[in-house]
Short mmCIF file of C-alpha atoms in Angstrom, two decimals:
data_model
loop_
_atom_site.label_atom_id
_atom_site.label_comp_id
_atom_site.label_asym_id
_atom_site.label_seq_id
_atom_site.Cartn_x
_atom_site.Cartn_y
_atom_site.Cartn_z
CA PRO A 1 176.42 231.79 -63.23
CA ALA A 2 176.24 232.06 -59.45
CA GLY A 3 172.68 232.64 -58.26
CA TYR A 4 171.18 230.29 -60.83
CA VAL A 5 169.69 226.91 -59.97
CA VAL A 6 169.90 223.97 -62.36
CA ALA A 7 166.87 221.71 -62.63
CA CYS A 8 166.56 218.41 -64.43
CA GLY A 9 164.84 215.09 -63.94
CA GLY A 10 167.93 213.28 -62.76
CA LYS A 11 169.29 212.67 -59.29
CA PRO A 12 171.29 215.65 -57.97
CA VAL A 13 174.80 214.40 -57.17
CA GLU A 14 176.71 217.56 -56.33
CA ALA A 15 176.96 221.29 -56.89
CA LYS A 16 180.45 222.79 -57.10
CA ARG A 17 180.31 226.47 -56.23
CA THR A 18 182.82 229.22 -56.84
CA GLU A 19 182.38 232.90 -56.32
CA THR A 20 181.09 233.37 -59.86
CA SER A 21 179.64 230.02 -60.91
CA VAL A 22 177.95 226.78 -59.96
CA THR A 23 178.60 223.48 -61.70
CA SER A 24 175.78 221.00 -61.11
CA VAL A 25 176.15 217.27 -61.55
CA PHE A 26 173.17 214.96 -61.99
CA GLU A 27 172.88 211.31 -62.86
CA SER A 28 170.03 209.56 -64.58
CA TYR A 29 167.73 207.39 -62.48
CA LYS A 30 167.54 204.95 -65.38
CA PRO A 31 168.58 204.86 -69.03
CA THR A 32 166.47 207.39 -70.90
CA TRP A 33 166.04 208.67 -74.42
CA ARG A 34 166.16 212.35 -73.46
CA ILE A 35 167.39 214.88 -70.99
CA ASP A 36 166.06 218.37 -70.34
CA ILE A 37 168.05 220.86 -68.30
CA ALA A 38 166.82 224.26 -67.15
CA ALA A 39 168.86 226.97 -65.46
CA ALA A 40 167.12 229.96 -63.89
CA LYS A 41 166.86 231.75 -60.59
CA PHE A 42 164.44 229.05 -59.50
CA LYS A 43 162.99 228.70 -56.05
CA MET A 44 162.91 225.02 -55.19
CA ILE A 45 159.98 223.81 -53.14
CA GLU A 46 160.49 220.27 -51.94
CA ASP A 47 158.56 217.61 -50.08
CA GLU A 48 161.12 215.01 -49.06
CA GLY A 49 158.41 212.61 -47.87
CA SER A 50 156.79 212.36 -51.29
CA ARG A 51 160.13 212.97 -53.06
CA ILE A 52 158.65 215.74 -55.20
CA ARG A 53 160.61 218.89 -56.08
CA VAL A 54 159.07 221.93 -57.77
CA PHE A 55 161.33 224.45 -59.50
CA ALA A 56 159.40 227.72 -59.77
CA ILE A 57 160.59 231.07 -61.00
CA PRO A 58 160.79 233.49 -58.04
CA GLU A 59 157.55 235.36 -58.75
CA ASP A 60 155.67 232.04 -58.86
CA GLU A 61 157.09 230.56 -55.65
CA GLY A 62 153.72 230.74 -53.87
CA GLU A 63 152.01 229.05 -56.80
CA GLY A 64 154.78 226.45 -56.74
CA ARG A 65 153.51 225.39 -53.30
CA ARG A 66 150.03 224.94 -54.78
CA ILE A 67 151.55 222.88 -57.62
CA LEU A 68 153.39 220.71 -55.08
CA GLU A 69 150.17 219.99 -53.18
CA ALA A 70 148.27 219.22 -56.40
CA ALA A 71 151.11 216.89 -57.48
CA ARG A 72 150.98 215.00 -54.16
CA LYS A 73 147.20 214.61 -54.52
CA SER A 74 147.59 213.46 -58.14
CA PHE A 75 150.20 210.83 -57.31
CA ARG A 76 148.03 209.48 -54.45
CA PHE A 77 144.93 209.43 -56.68
CA TYR A 78 146.57 207.64 -59.61
CA ALA A 79 148.36 205.18 -57.29
CA GLY A 80 144.99 204.40 -55.70
CA LEU A 81 143.49 203.63 -59.12
CA PHE A 82 146.39 201.91 -60.85
CA GLY A 83 148.94 201.00 -58.19
CA GLU A 84 152.27 202.60 -57.48
CA ALA A 85 154.17 204.12 -60.40
CA GLY A 86 156.81 201.41 -60.39
CA ASP A 87 160.29 202.12 -59.11
CA PHE A 88 159.74 205.75 -58.08
CA PRO A 89 162.99 207.50 -57.17
CA GLY A 90 161.52 211.02 -57.05
CA TYR A 91 159.94 213.57 -59.30
CA ALA A 92 160.78 217.09 -60.48
CA ILE A 93 158.33 219.66 -61.81
CA ILE A 94 160.14 222.40 -63.70
CA GLU A 95 158.40 225.65 -64.65
CA ILE A 96 159.04 226.73 -68.22
CA PRO A 97 157.96 229.86 -70.11
CA GLU A 98 154.47 230.02 -71.55
CA GLY A 99 154.24 228.81 -75.12
CA TRP A 100 156.94 226.16 -74.80
CA GLY A 101 154.43 223.37 -74.08
CA SER A 102 154.20 221.18 -71.02
CA GLN A 103 155.55 217.67 -71.41
CA ALA A 104 156.40 214.62 -69.38
CA ALA A 105 159.59 212.58 -69.31
CA ASP A 106 161.09 209.96 -67.00
CA PHE A 107 160.59 211.23 -63.43
CA TYR A 108 160.02 214.86 -64.32
CA ILE A 109 157.79 217.25 -66.21
CA LEU A 110 158.27 220.59 -67.83
CA LEU A 111 155.17 222.56 -66.84
CA ALA A 112 154.17 225.77 -68.62
CA ALA A 113 154.07 228.93 -66.51
CA ALA A 114 150.33 229.31 -67.20
CA ALA A 115 149.63 226.15 -65.19
CA PHE A 116 151.36 227.85 -62.25
CA ARG A 117 149.62 231.19 -62.64
CA ASP A 118 146.10 230.19 -63.71
CA LYS A 119 144.32 227.94 -61.20
CA GLY A 120 141.95 226.93 -64.00
CA ARG A 121 144.83 225.18 -65.77
CA ILE A 122 145.89 222.88 -62.93
CA SER A 123 144.58 219.90 -64.90
CA GLU A 124 147.65 220.27 -67.15
CA LEU A 125 149.62 219.01 -64.15
CA TYR A 126 147.20 216.07 -63.76
CA HIS A 127 147.77 215.22 -67.42
CA GLU A 128 151.56 215.27 -67.28
CA ILE A 129 151.70 213.25 -64.07
CA ALA A 130 149.23 210.75 -65.58
CA HIS A 131 151.85 209.79 -68.17
CA ASN A 132 153.52 207.77 -65.39
CA TRP A 133 150.62 205.30 -65.62
CA ASN A 134 150.23 205.11 -69.40
CA ALA A 135 149.69 201.63 -70.75
CA ARG A 136 152.99 200.23 -71.98
CA ALA A 137 153.04 198.51 -75.33
CA LYS A 138 155.33 195.55 -75.85
CA PRO A 139 158.64 196.69 -77.33
CA THR A 140 157.74 194.92 -80.58
CA ILE A 141 154.62 197.07 -81.00
CA GLN A 142 155.12 200.47 -82.60
CA ARG A 143 153.60 203.18 -80.44
CA CYS A 144 152.86 206.70 -81.36
CA ARG A 145 152.46 209.91 -79.42
CA TYR A 146 148.68 209.70 -79.72
CA PHE A 147 148.60 206.38 -77.88
CA ASP A 148 150.28 207.98 -74.86
CA GLU A 149 148.26 211.18 -75.10
CA ALA A 150 144.93 209.34 -75.25
CA PHE A 151 145.57 207.54 -71.97
CA ALA A 152 146.99 210.61 -70.22
CA SER A 153 144.05 212.72 -71.40
CA TYR A 154 141.50 210.26 -70.07
CA PHE A 155 143.38 209.90 -66.77
CA GLN A 156 143.45 213.71 -66.58
CA GLY A 157 139.67 213.60 -66.89
CA LEU A 158 139.42 211.12 -64.02
CA ALA A 159 141.56 213.39 -61.82
CA THR A 160 139.48 216.41 -62.84
CA LYS A 161 136.34 214.52 -61.79
CA GLU A 162 137.93 213.53 -58.46
CA PHE A 163 139.27 216.98 -57.55
CA GLU A 164 136.86 219.36 -59.30
CA GLY A 165 133.62 217.42 -59.59
CA GLU A 166 131.28 215.85 -62.11
CA GLU A 167 130.44 219.12 -63.89
CA ALA A 168 134.12 219.92 -64.56
CA PHE A 169 134.62 216.35 -65.81
CA ALA A 170 131.66 216.61 -68.21
CA LYS A 171 132.91 219.97 -69.52
CA TYR A 172 136.41 218.54 -70.06
CA MET A 173 135.15 215.44 -71.88
CA THR A 174 132.86 217.57 -74.09
CA ARG A 175 135.82 219.78 -75.00
CA LEU A 176 137.87 216.71 -75.98
CA ARG A 177 135.03 215.28 -78.06
CA ASP A 178 134.48 218.62 -79.84
CA ARG A 179 138.19 218.95 -80.59
CA PHE A 180 138.22 215.40 -82.00
CA LEU A 181 135.23 216.10 -84.24
CA LYS A 182 136.83 219.30 -85.57
CA SER A 183 140.04 217.48 -86.37
CA CYS A 184 138.03 214.81 -88.22
CA GLU A 185 136.50 217.54 -90.41
CA LYS A 186 139.98 218.80 -91.35
CA ASP A 187 141.52 215.40 -91.90
#
């Protein structure tokens, strides 16, 4: 419907508008195994220099600016540690309702509303952006989700240390260790 904004991780090609509707066309930056599309009355906050777009629901527009700044810092930090993130065409951060679970994909992330609204959860953004630097297994090696999550979680810790200090890093690493030990008890 008119008034809605479509967000996805692809390259925006065109938006055909009528009085009552908008048809958005995107194309993939590269072949991918998935596509996520969100339509809402988003406010888009964009930094053309860093090629980062944040799609925030209207009541979180101000927090979307904070997310954009944290994303810029994260990309600079990780690039300083590991080099540039390869062929980087741009990046979209799309706010999703709480409880849906943040996740990363090629050139975009779906970021839970709580990470927008609770400044104490900004490290979720660090984690999802960190997936861009995950170690890549050879195609002949079977990977699992835990392989990717382990690297992104540790990189999240490094960003937490850089941006929030040694104490926040120690607290984060202790929480991960405790969660691991509890899961070992169950399984």
